[in-house]
Amino acid sequence: MDAIELLKHDHRMVEQLFRDYHAAASDTQRRGVVELVIRELSKHAALEEMMVYPMARKVLPDGAEQIDEHLAEHMAVKKLLLALDKLPSGDEREAELMAQLRREVEEHIREEEGEMMPQLRDHVSEQDLDELGRLLDQAKQGAPTRPHPGAPDHPPALTALGPVAAAYDRFRDRLQGRPRT
């Protein structure tokens, strides 16, 4: 699967998780979905920032401007994810934070899939997109599972700190008994 298809697959999965949240019958089920949303969006954002955005910044005509906008959107999402991560199960603020997160993510997906991804397909060879897709798929296993809004969002600092954050997240997840994906 090439990088663009892999990212779109992630988008579809997160959209389904938002639907699952609204269909959940109990606080426990909703919290389980929140945990998955936090994990999947944290991994997705980290991988885009480490691997996709640096390439897009270089190859797209307005890459720097476009990627700076996407990074600002990521920051808003990370702050919402962090707020959700800190909430206890059943907290009354959860539904509003999830609704706000859904709006932010849907807008981000529209912009990426409507603008950036078609441009990447035009400016990057299919072979390079396939290779990037393979690398993204491998990197998912070691990506951070929690939001880190205070961490760098540009290489090389992001590339150096990403694995440290991922190891810390996985250790913390185990200590807290969080589900693994």
mmCIF file of N, CA, C and O in Angstrom, residues 26-127:
data_model
loop_
_atom_site.group_PDB
_atom_site.id
_atom_site.type_symbol
_atom_site.label_atom_id
_atom_site.label_comp_id
_atom_site.label_asym_id
_atom_site.label_seq_id
_atom_site.Cartn_x
_atom_site.Cartn_y
_atom_site.Cartn_z
ATOM 1 N N SER A 26 -22.185 2.363 26.962
ATOM 2 C CA SER A 26 -21.817 2.620 28.355
ATOM 3 C C SER A 26 -20.590 3.529 28.425
ATOM 4 O O SER A 26 -19.865 3.693 27.448
ATOM 5 N N ASP A 27 -20.380 4.083 29.624
ATOM 6 C CA ASP A 27 -19.185 4.905 29.849
ATOM 7 C C ASP A 27 -17.915 4.093 29.599
ATOM 8 O O ASP A 27 -16.939 4.606 29.063
ATOM 9 N N THR A 28 -17.917 2.832 29.995
ATOM 10 C CA THR A 28 -16.750 1.971 29.819
ATOM 11 C C THR A 28 -16.445 1.776 28.339
ATOM 12 O O THR A 28 -15.282 1.863 27.920
ATOM 13 N N GLN A 29 -17.478 1.522 27.539
ATOM 14 C CA GLN A 29 -17.268 1.351 26.097
ATOM 15 C C GLN A 29 -16.792 2.646 25.461
ATOM 16 O O GLN A 29 -15.867 2.641 24.642
ATOM 17 N N ARG A 30 -17.413 3.766 25.836
ATOM 18 C CA ARG A 30 -16.990 5.061 25.278
ATOM 19 C C ARG A 30 -15.537 5.343 25.637
ATOM 20 O O ARG A 30 -14.763 5.804 24.807
ATOM 21 N N ARG A 31 -15.148 5.060 26.880
ATOM 22 C CA ARG A 31 -13.773 5.327 27.289
ATOM 23 C C ARG A 31 -12.794 4.441 26.513
ATOM 24 O O ARG A 31 -11.702 4.874 26.154
ATOM 25 N N GLY A 32 -13.192 3.213 26.248
ATOM 26 C CA GLY A 32 -12.354 2.341 25.428
ATOM 27 C C GLY A 32 -12.124 2.914 24.047
ATOM 28 O O GLY A 32 -11.011 2.869 23.513
ATOM 29 N N VAL A 33 -13.171 3.491 23.461
ATOM 30 C CA VAL A 33 -13.036 4.121 22.145
ATOM 31 C C VAL A 33 -12.159 5.362 22.247
ATOM 32 O O VAL A 33 -11.300 5.598 21.382
ATOM 33 N N VAL A 34 -12.323 6.141 23.307
ATOM 34 C CA VAL A 34 -11.476 7.328 23.507
ATOM 35 C C VAL A 34 -10.006 6.916 23.556
ATOM 36 O O VAL A 34 -9.152 7.557 22.934
ATOM 37 N N GLU A 35 -9.714 5.840 24.272
ATOM 38 C CA GLU A 35 -8.330 5.352 24.360
ATOM 39 C C GLU A 35 -7.782 5.004 22.973
ATOM 40 O O GLU A 35 -6.636 5.319 22.655
ATOM 41 N N LEU A 36 -8.605 4.354 22.160
ATOM 42 C CA LEU A 36 -8.166 4.007 20.801
ATOM 43 C C LEU A 36 -7.970 5.254 19.941
ATOM 44 O O LEU A 36 -7.015 5.336 19.164
ATOM 45 N N VAL A 37 -8.857 6.223 20.064
ATOM 46 C CA VAL A 37 -8.720 7.480 19.304
ATOM 47 C C VAL A 37 -7.416 8.177 19.687
ATOM 48 O O VAL A 37 -6.665 8.626 18.813
ATOM 49 N N ILE A 38 -7.160 8.259 20.985
ATOM 50 C CA ILE A 38 -5.920 8.904 21.445
ATOM 51 C C ILE A 38 -4.708 8.195 20.850
ATOM 52 O O ILE A 38 -3.807 8.828 20.297
ATOM 53 N N ARG A 39 -4.703 6.877 20.944
ATOM 54 C CA ARG A 39 -3.564 6.094 20.449
ATOM 55 C C ARG A 39 -3.391 6.249 18.934
ATOM 56 O O ARG A 39 -2.299 6.529 18.444
ATOM 57 N N GLU A 40 -4.451 6.046 18.185
ATOM 58 C CA GLU A 40 -4.342 6.052 16.725
ATOM 59 C C GLU A 40 -4.016 7.438 16.179
ATOM 60 O O GLU A 40 -3.197 7.567 15.267
ATOM 61 N N LEU A 41 -4.631 8.476 16.711
ATOM 62 C CA LEU A 41 -4.325 9.833 16.233
ATOM 63 C C LEU A 41 -2.913 10.257 16.647
ATOM 64 O O LEU A 41 -2.236 10.959 15.888
ATOM 65 N N SER A 42 -2.460 9.843 17.814
ATOM 66 C CA SER A 42 -1.100 10.183 18.244
ATOM 67 C C SER A 42 -0.073 9.531 17.325
ATOM 68 O O SER A 42 0.896 10.177 16.903
ATOM 69 N N LYS A 43 -0.276 8.259 17.014
ATOM 70 C CA LYS A 43 0.642 7.564 16.106
ATOM 71 C C LYS A 43 0.611 8.195 14.719
ATOM 72 O O LYS A 43 1.662 8.452 14.125
ATOM 73 N N HIS A 44 -0.586 8.440 14.208
ATOM 74 C CA HIS A 44 -0.748 9.007 12.867
ATOM 75 C C HIS A 44 -0.049 10.370 12.762
ATOM 76 O O HIS A 44 0.702 10.618 11.818
ATOM 77 N N ALA A 45 -0.296 11.233 13.736
ATOM 78 C CA ALA A 45 0.305 12.573 13.701
ATOM 79 C C ALA A 45 1.822 12.491 13.769
ATOM 80 O O ALA A 45 2.528 13.182 13.012
ATOM 81 N N ALA A 46 2.340 11.656 14.659
ATOM 82 C CA ALA A 46 3.798 11.544 14.791
ATOM 83 C C ALA A 46 4.430 11.062 13.491
ATOM 84 O O ALA A 46 5.459 11.598 13.053
ATOM 85 N N LEU A 47 3.812 10.079 12.848
ATOM 86 C CA LEU A 47 4.377 9.553 11.604
ATOM 87 C C LEU A 47 4.298 10.575 10.471
ATOM 88 O O LEU A 47 5.242 10.693 9.680
ATOM 89 N N GLU A 48 3.197 11.291 10.395
ATOM 90 C CA GLU A 48 3.120 12.349 9.376
ATOM 91 C C GLU A 48 4.213 13.384 9.604
ATOM 92 O O GLU A 48 4.885 13.812 8.666
ATOM 93 N N GLU A 49 4.393 13.789 10.857
ATOM 94 C CA GLU A 49 5.379 14.820 11.166
ATOM 95 C C GLU A 49 6.810 14.345 10.919
ATOM 96 O O GLU A 49 7.657 15.118 10.487
ATOM 97 N N MET A 50 7.080 13.073 11.187
ATOM 98 C CA MET A 50 8.443 12.548 11.018
ATOM 99 C C MET A 50 8.775 12.204 9.574
ATOM 100 O O MET A 50 9.911 12.377 9.137
ATOM 101 N N MET A 51 7.778 11.703 8.822
ATOM 102 C CA MET A 51 8.105 11.092 7.543
ATOM 103 C C MET A 51 7.429 11.731 6.332
ATOM 104 O O MET A 51 8.023 11.790 5.266
ATOM 105 N N VAL A 52 6.194 12.168 6.473
ATOM 106 C CA VAL A 52 5.455 12.678 5.321
ATOM 107 C C VAL A 52 5.667 14.178 5.149
ATOM 108 O O VAL A 52 5.983 14.647 4.049
ATOM 109 N N TYR A 53 5.503 14.927 6.216
ATOM 110 C CA TYR A 53 5.590 16.379 6.103
ATOM 111 C C TYR A 53 6.958 16.879 5.656
ATOM 112 O O TYR A 53 7.035 17.816 4.846
ATOM 113 N N PRO A 54 8.071 16.307 6.130
ATOM 114 C CA PRO A 54 9.365 16.787 5.621
ATOM 115 C C PRO A 54 9.491 16.611 4.102
ATOM 116 O O PRO A 54 10.008 17.497 3.407
ATOM 117 N N MET A 55 9.000 15.487 3.582
ATOM 118 C CA MET A 55 9.043 15.264 2.141
ATOM 119 C C MET A 55 8.132 16.261 1.419
ATOM 120 O O MET A 55 8.529 16.868 0.425
ATOM 121 N N ALA A 56 6.918 16.436 1.934
ATOM 122 C CA ALA A 56 5.970 17.355 1.306
ATOM 123 C C ALA A 56 6.513 18.787 1.317
ATOM 124 O O ALA A 56 6.353 19.520 0.344
ATOM 125 N N ARG A 57 7.161 19.157 2.393
ATOM 126 C CA ARG A 57 7.749 20.505 2.497
ATOM 127 C C ARG A 57 8.750 20.735 1.366
ATOM 128 O O ARG A 57 8.826 21.820 0.804
ATOM 129 N N LYS A 58 9.497 19.675 1.006
ATOM 130 C CA LYS A 58 10.517 19.800 -0.039
ATOM 131 C C LYS A 58 9.945 19.756 -1.451
ATOM 132 O O LYS A 58 10.410 20.478 -2.323
ATOM 133 N N VAL A 59 8.965 18.888 -1.701
ATOM 134 C CA VAL A 59 8.557 18.638 -3.083
ATOM 135 C C VAL A 59 7.368 19.468 -3.557
ATOM 136 O O VAL A 59 7.210 19.660 -4.762
ATOM 137 N N LEU A 60 6.546 19.959 -2.648
ATOM 138 C CA LEU A 60 5.369 20.720 -3.080
ATOM 139 C C LEU A 60 5.736 22.181 -3.300
ATOM 140 O O LEU A 60 6.530 22.747 -2.540
ATOM 141 N N PRO A 61 5.146 22.812 -4.324
ATOM 142 C CA PRO A 61 5.479 24.208 -4.626
ATOM 143 C C PRO A 61 5.273 25.150 -3.438
ATOM 144 O O PRO A 61 6.083 26.019 -3.197
ATOM 145 N N ASP A 62 4.191 24.974 -2.691
ATOM 146 C CA ASP A 62 3.933 25.799 -1.510
ATOM 147 C C ASP A 62 4.051 24.936 -0.246
ATOM 148 O O ASP A 62 3.333 25.127 0.729
ATOM 149 N N GLY A 63 4.978 23.989 -0.289
ATOM 150 C CA GLY A 63 5.110 22.990 0.759
ATOM 151 C C GLY A 63 5.307 23.555 2.149
ATOM 152 O O GLY A 63 4.659 23.110 3.098
ATOM 153 N N ALA A 64 6.180 24.527 2.295
ATOM 154 C CA ALA A 64 6.459 25.070 3.630
ATOM 155 C C ALA A 64 5.198 25.676 4.239
ATOM 156 O O ALA A 64 4.864 25.411 5.397
ATOM 157 N N GLU A 65 4.497 26.472 3.448
ATOM 158 C CA GLU A 65 3.275 27.115 3.940
ATOM 159 C C GLU A 65 2.202 26.074 4.280
ATOM 160 O O GLU A 65 1.569 26.124 5.335
ATOM 161 N N GLN A 66 2.020 25.127 3.381
ATOM 162 C CA GLN A 66 0.997 24.096 3.574
ATOM 163 C C GLN A 66 1.291 23.237 4.805
ATOM 164 O O GLN A 66 0.397 22.958 5.611
ATOM 165 N N ILE A 67 2.539 22.852 4.965
ATOM 166 C CA ILE A 67 2.899 21.987 6.091
ATOM 167 C C ILE A 67 2.818 22.753 7.402
ATOM 168 O O ILE A 67 2.390 22.201 8.425
ATOM 169 N N ASP A 68 3.182 24.014 7.413
ATOM 170 C CA ASP A 68 3.024 24.814 8.634
ATOM 171 C C ASP A 68 1.553 24.851 9.074
ATOM 172 O O ASP A 68 1.261 24.779 10.272
ATOM 173 N N GLU A 69 0.634 24.936 8.119
ATOM 174 C CA GLU A 69 -0.799 24.902 8.452
ATOM 175 C C GLU A 69 -1.179 23.551 9.044
ATOM 176 O O GLU A 69 -1.913 23.484 10.034
ATOM 177 N N HIS A 70 -0.697 22.477 8.443
ATOM 178 C CA HIS A 70 -1.011 21.139 8.952
ATOM 179 C C HIS A 70 -0.427 20.929 10.353
ATOM 180 O O HIS A 70 -1.065 20.315 11.207
ATOM 181 N N LEU A 71 0.759 21.450 10.589
ATOM 182 C CA LEU A 71 1.361 21.323 11.918
ATOM 183 C C LEU A 71 0.557 22.098 12.962
ATOM 184 O O LEU A 71 0.406 21.627 14.101
ATOM 185 N N ALA A 72 0.031 23.253 12.595
ATOM 186 C CA ALA A 72 -0.820 24.013 13.518
ATOM 187 C C ALA A 72 -2.095 23.225 13.835
ATOM 188 O O ALA A 72 -2.552 23.193 14.988
ATOM 189 N N GLU A 73 -2.653 22.571 12.818
ATOM 190 C CA GLU A 73 -3.835 21.731 13.047
ATOM 191 C C GLU A 73 -3.483 20.557 13.953
ATOM 192 O O GLU A 73 -4.260 20.202 14.848
ATOM 193 N N HIS A 74 -2.326 19.955 13.737
ATOM 194 C CA HIS A 74 -1.882 18.848 14.592
ATOM 195 C C HIS A 74 -1.772 19.310 16.042
ATOM 196 O O HIS A 74 -2.145 18.573 16.963
ATOM 197 N N MET A 75 -1.251 20.503 16.252
ATOM 198 C CA MET A 75 -1.094 21.016 17.617
ATOM 199 C C MET A 75 -2.454 21.136 18.302
ATOM 200 O O MET A 75 -2.604 20.743 19.465
ATOM 201 N N ALA A 76 -3.452 21.643 17.583
ATOM 202 C CA ALA A 76 -4.792 21.753 18.167
ATOM 203 C C ALA A 76 -5.334 20.368 18.524
ATOM 204 O O ALA A 76 -5.910 20.171 19.601
ATOM 205 N N VAL A 77 -5.116 19.400 17.648
ATOM 206 C CA VAL A 77 -5.576 18.030 17.898
ATOM 207 C C VAL A 77 -4.830 17.434 19.088
ATOM 208 O O VAL A 77 -5.439 16.807 19.966
ATOM 209 N N LYS A 78 -3.519 17.627 19.164
ATOM 210 C CA LYS A 78 -2.739 17.070 20.274
ATOM 211 C C LYS A 78 -3.199 17.631 21.616
ATOM 212 O O LYS A 78 -3.246 16.910 22.615
ATOM 213 N N LYS A 79 -3.534 18.906 21.642
ATOM 214 C CA LYS A 79 -4.007 19.506 22.898
ATOM 215 C C LYS A 79 -5.344 18.905 23.316
ATOM 216 O O LYS A 79 -5.567 18.642 24.506
ATOM 217 N N LEU A 80 -6.223 18.658 22.362
ATOM 218 C CA LEU A 80 -7.492 18.005 22.681
ATOM 219 C C LEU A 80 -7.264 16.569 23.136
ATOM 220 O O LEU A 80 -7.906 16.093 24.087
ATOM 221 N N LEU A 81 -6.358 15.864 22.462
ATOM 222 C CA LEU A 81 -6.051 14.487 22.861
ATOM 223 C C LEU A 81 -5.484 14.446 24.281
ATOM 224 O O LEU A 81 -5.838 13.559 25.066
ATOM 225 N N LEU A 82 -4.630 15.397 24.610
ATOM 226 C CA LEU A 82 -4.059 15.444 25.950
ATOM 227 C C LEU A 82 -5.156 15.700 26.985
ATOM 228 O O LEU A 82 -5.173 15.059 28.044
ATOM 229 N N ALA A 83 -6.070 16.612 26.677
ATOM 230 C CA ALA A 83 -7.181 16.881 27.597
ATOM 231 C C ALA A 83 -8.029 15.620 27.794
ATOM 232 O O ALA A 83 -8.411 15.290 28.927
ATOM 233 N N LEU A 84 -8.303 14.909 26.717
ATOM 234 C CA LEU A 84 -9.066 13.656 26.820
ATOM 235 C C LEU A 84 -8.295 12.606 27.609
ATOM 236 O O LEU A 84 -8.883 11.854 28.394
ATOM 237 N N ASP A 85 -6.998 12.522 27.381
ATOM 238 C CA ASP A 85 -6.167 11.528 28.051
ATOM 239 C C ASP A 85 -6.189 11.725 29.564
ATOM 240 O O ASP A 85 -6.095 10.757 30.323
ATOM 241 N N LYS A 86 -6.314 12.962 30.013
ATOM 242 C CA LYS A 86 -6.288 13.262 31.445
ATOM 243 C C LYS A 86 -7.646 13.058 32.123
ATOM 244 O O LYS A 86 -7.704 13.015 33.345
ATOM 245 N N LEU A 87 -8.713 12.950 31.335
ATOM 246 C CA LEU A 87 -10.048 12.804 31.926
ATOM 247 C C LEU A 87 -10.263 11.402 32.485
ATOM 248 O O LEU A 87 -9.889 10.418 31.859
ATOM 249 N N PRO A 88 -10.923 11.329 33.636
ATOM 250 C CA PRO A 88 -11.310 10.000 34.126
ATOM 251 C C PRO A 88 -12.526 9.495 33.348
ATOM 252 O O PRO A 88 -13.277 10.284 32.760
ATOM 253 N N SER A 89 -12.712 8.194 33.349
ATOM 254 C CA SER A 89 -13.866 7.589 32.678
ATOM 255 C C SER A 89 -15.152 8.173 33.238
ATOM 256 O O SER A 89 -15.281 8.356 34.446
ATOM 257 N N GLY A 90 -16.085 8.491 32.342
ATOM 258 C CA GLY A 90 -17.381 9.013 32.762
ATOM 259 C C GLY A 90 -17.418 10.515 32.992
ATOM 260 O O GLY A 90 -18.464 11.049 33.357
ATOM 261 N N ASP A 91 -16.319 11.211 32.783
ATOM 262 C CA ASP A 91 -16.296 12.663 32.988
ATOM 263 C C ASP A 91 -17.249 13.322 32.000
ATOM 264 O O ASP A 91 -17.250 12.993 30.810
ATOM 265 N N GLU A 92 -18.029 14.256 32.490
ATOM 266 C CA GLU A 92 -19.050 14.901 31.653
ATOM 267 C C GLU A 92 -18.462 15.742 30.520
ATOM 268 O O GLU A 92 -19.140 16.015 29.534
ATOM 269 N N ARG A 93 -17.205 16.133 30.610
ATOM 270 C CA ARG A 93 -16.573 16.938 29.551
ATOM 271 C C ARG A 93 -16.142 16.099 28.355
ATOM 272 O O ARG A 93 -15.823 16.635 27.300
ATOM 273 N N GLU A 94 -16.133 14.784 28.515
ATOM 274 C CA GLU A 94 -15.631 13.902 27.468
ATOM 275 C C GLU A 94 -16.385 14.072 26.142
ATOM 276 O O GLU A 94 -15.763 14.187 25.084
ATOM 277 N N ALA A 95 -17.708 14.097 26.190
ATOM 278 C CA ALA A 95 -18.500 14.180 24.961
ATOM 279 C C ALA A 95 -18.210 15.469 24.198
ATOM 280 O O ALA A 95 -18.077 15.451 22.966
ATOM 281 N N GLU A 96 -18.089 16.582 24.906
ATOM 282 C CA GLU A 96 -17.806 17.850 24.228
ATOM 283 C C GLU A 96 -16.406 17.862 23.639
ATOM 284 O O GLU A 96 -16.194 18.329 22.517
ATOM 285 N N LEU A 97 -15.433 17.332 24.378
ATOM 286 C CA LEU A 97 -14.074 17.257 23.840
ATOM 287 C C LEU A 97 -14.015 16.347 22.616
ATOM 288 O O LEU A 97 -13.330 16.659 21.641
ATOM 289 N N MET A 98 -14.741 15.243 22.656
ATOM 290 C CA MET A 98 -14.768 14.341 21.487
ATOM 291 C C MET A 98 -15.432 15.025 20.293
ATOM 292 O O MET A 98 -14.980 14.854 19.152
ATOM 293 N N ALA A 99 -16.487 15.782 20.533
ATOM 294 C CA ALA A 99 -17.151 16.496 19.435
ATOM 295 C C ALA A 99 -16.207 17.540 18.830
ATOM 296 O O ALA A 99 -16.121 17.688 17.600
ATOM 297 N N GLN A 100 -15.505 18.256 19.688
ATOM 298 C CA GLN A 100 -14.542 19.260 19.206
ATOM 299 C C GLN A 100 -13.411 18.581 18.438
ATOM 300 O O GLN A 100 -12.998 19.059 17.373
ATOM 301 N N LEU A 101 -12.914 17.473 18.961
ATOM 302 C CA LEU A 101 -11.852 16.723 18.288
ATOM 303 C C LEU A 101 -12.327 16.244 16.923
ATOM 304 O O LEU A 101 -11.604 16.361 15.929
ATOM 305 N N ARG A 102 -13.533 15.738 16.862
ATOM 306 C CA ARG A 102 -14.073 15.255 15.591
ATOM 307 C C ARG A 102 -14.111 16.370 14.552
ATOM 308 O O ARG A 102 -13.715 16.162 13.398
ATOM 309 N N ARG A 103 -14.548 17.557 14.954
ATOM 310 C CA ARG A 103 -14.594 18.695 14.018
ATOM 311 C C ARG A 103 -13.197 19.037 13.510
ATOM 312 O O ARG A 103 -12.989 19.253 12.320
ATOM 313 N N GLU A 104 -12.225 19.095 14.436
ATOM 314 C CA GLU A 104 -10.845 19.413 14.049
ATOM 315 C C GLU A 104 -10.280 18.361 13.086
ATOM 316 O O GLU A 104 -9.661 18.701 12.089
ATOM 317 N N VAL A 105 -10.503 17.095 13.409
ATOM 318 C CA VAL A 105 -9.963 16.008 12.595
ATOM 319 C C VAL A 105 -10.633 15.974 11.227
ATOM 320 O O VAL A 105 -9.959 15.797 10.205
ATOM 321 N N GLU A 106 -11.946 16.161 11.177
ATOM 322 C CA GLU A 106 -12.644 16.150 9.885
ATOM 323 C C GLU A 106 -12.143 17.264 8.976
ATOM 324 O O GLU A 106 -11.933 17.044 7.778
ATOM 325 N N GLU A 107 -11.902 18.435 9.527
ATOM 326 C CA GLU A 107 -11.376 19.548 8.724
ATOM 327 C C GLU A 107 -9.960 19.224 8.231
ATOM 328 O O GLU A 107 -9.629 19.466 7.073
ATOM 329 N N HIS A 108 -9.151 18.680 9.100
ATOM 330 C CA HIS A 108 -7.783 18.318 8.738
ATOM 331 C C HIS A 108 -7.783 17.262 7.623
ATOM 332 O O HIS A 108 -7.028 17.372 6.653
ATOM 333 N N ILE A 109 -8.637 16.274 7.738
ATOM 334 C CA ILE A 109 -8.733 15.221 6.718
ATOM 335 C C ILE A 109 -9.163 15.824 5.380
ATOM 336 O O ILE A 109 -8.594 15.499 4.331
ATOM 337 N N ARG A 110 -10.158 16.709 5.399
ATOM 338 C CA ARG A 110 -10.610 17.353 4.153
ATOM 339 C C ARG A 110 -9.464 18.086 3.464
ATOM 340 O O ARG A 110 -9.289 17.986 2.250
ATOM 341 N N GLU A 111 -8.679 18.807 4.247
ATOM 342 C CA GLU A 111 -7.565 19.560 3.666
ATOM 343 C C GLU A 111 -6.469 18.634 3.142
ATOM 344 O O GLU A 111 -5.960 18.841 2.040
ATOM 345 N N GLU A 112 -6.115 17.624 3.921
ATOM 346 C CA GLU A 112 -5.067 16.704 3.467
ATOM 347 C C GLU A 112 -5.495 15.944 2.215
ATOM 348 O O GLU A 112 -4.735 15.852 1.252
ATOM 349 N N GLU A 113 -6.693 15.368 2.253
ATOM 350 C CA GLU A 113 -7.136 14.545 1.128
ATOM 351 C C GLU A 113 -7.544 15.383 -0.079
ATOM 352 O O GLU A 113 -7.460 14.908 -1.207
ATOM 353 N N GLY A 114 -7.975 16.613 0.155
ATOM 354 C CA GLY A 114 -8.407 17.463 -0.943
ATOM 355 C C GLY A 114 -7.282 18.250 -1.597
ATOM 356 O O GLY A 114 -7.379 18.604 -2.780
ATOM 357 N N GLU A 115 -6.223 18.530 -0.854
ATOM 358 C CA GLU A 115 -5.149 19.374 -1.371
ATOM 359 C C GLU A 115 -3.788 18.677 -1.374
ATOM 360 O O GLU A 115 -3.188 18.474 -2.425
ATOM 361 N N MET A 116 -3.322 18.341 -0.174
ATOM 362 C CA MET A 116 -1.948 17.855 -0.061
ATOM 363 C C MET A 116 -1.731 16.506 -0.751
ATOM 364 O O MET A 116 -0.769 16.338 -1.494
ATOM 365 N N MET A 117 -2.615 15.559 -0.512
ATOM 366 C CA MET A 117 -2.394 14.215 -1.064
ATOM 367 C C MET A 117 -2.428 14.182 -2.591
ATOM 368 O O MET A 117 -1.559 13.551 -3.199
ATOM 369 N N PRO A 118 -3.371 14.865 -3.250
ATOM 370 C CA PRO A 118 -3.309 14.883 -4.716
ATOM 371 C C PRO A 118 -2.019 15.541 -5.234
ATOM 372 O O PRO A 118 -1.453 15.091 -6.235
ATOM 373 N N GLN A 119 -1.560 16.571 -4.559
ATOM 374 C CA GLN A 119 -0.314 17.210 -4.967
ATOM 375 C C GLN A 119 0.876 16.269 -4.769
ATOM 376 O O GLN A 119 1.774 16.215 -5.617
ATOM 377 N N LEU A 120 0.884 15.549 -3.656
ATOM 378 C CA LEU A 120 1.972 14.579 -3.442
ATOM 379 C C LEU A 120 1.973 13.532 -4.547
ATOM 380 O O LEU A 120 3.024 13.165 -5.062
ATOM 381 N N ARG A 121 0.786 13.052 -4.909
ATOM 382 C CA ARG A 121 0.696 12.041 -5.963
ATOM 383 C C ARG A 121 1.260 12.595 -7.277
ATOM 384 O O ARG A 121 1.879 11.874 -8.042
ATOM 385 N N ASP A 122 1.068 13.898 -7.531
ATOM 386 C CA ASP A 122 1.581 14.521 -8.752
ATOM 387 C C ASP A 122 3.094 14.756 -8.716
ATOM 388 O O ASP A 122 3.733 14.801 -9.756
ATOM 389 N N HIS A 123 3.665 14.936 -7.519
ATOM 390 C CA HIS A 123 5.069 15.334 -7.404
ATOM 391 C C HIS A 123 6.013 14.233 -6.919
ATOM 392 O O HIS A 123 7.228 14.443 -6.876
ATOM 393 N N VAL A 124 5.469 13.089 -6.527
ATOM 394 C CA VAL A 124 6.307 12.005 -6.002
ATOM 395 C C VAL A 124 6.023 10.755 -6.826
ATOM 396 O O VAL A 124 4.863 10.438 -7.112
ATOM 397 N N SER A 125 7.058 10.049 -7.194
ATOM 398 C CA SER A 125 6.881 8.846 -8.007
ATOM 399 C C SER A 125 6.117 7.775 -7.229
ATOM 400 O O SER A 125 6.163 7.729 -5.993
ATOM 401 N N GLU A 126 5.456 6.899 -7.978
ATOM 402 C CA GLU A 126 4.717 5.801 -7.350
ATOM 403 C C GLU A 126 5.667 4.902 -6.567
ATOM 404 O O GLU A 126 5.328 4.427 -5.478
ATOM 405 N N GLN A 127 6.849 4.698 -7.092
ATOM 406 C CA GLN A 127 7.846 3.879 -6.393
ATOM 407 C C GLN A 127 8.208 4.495 -5.042
ATOM 408 O O GLN A 127 8.288 3.796 -4.029
#
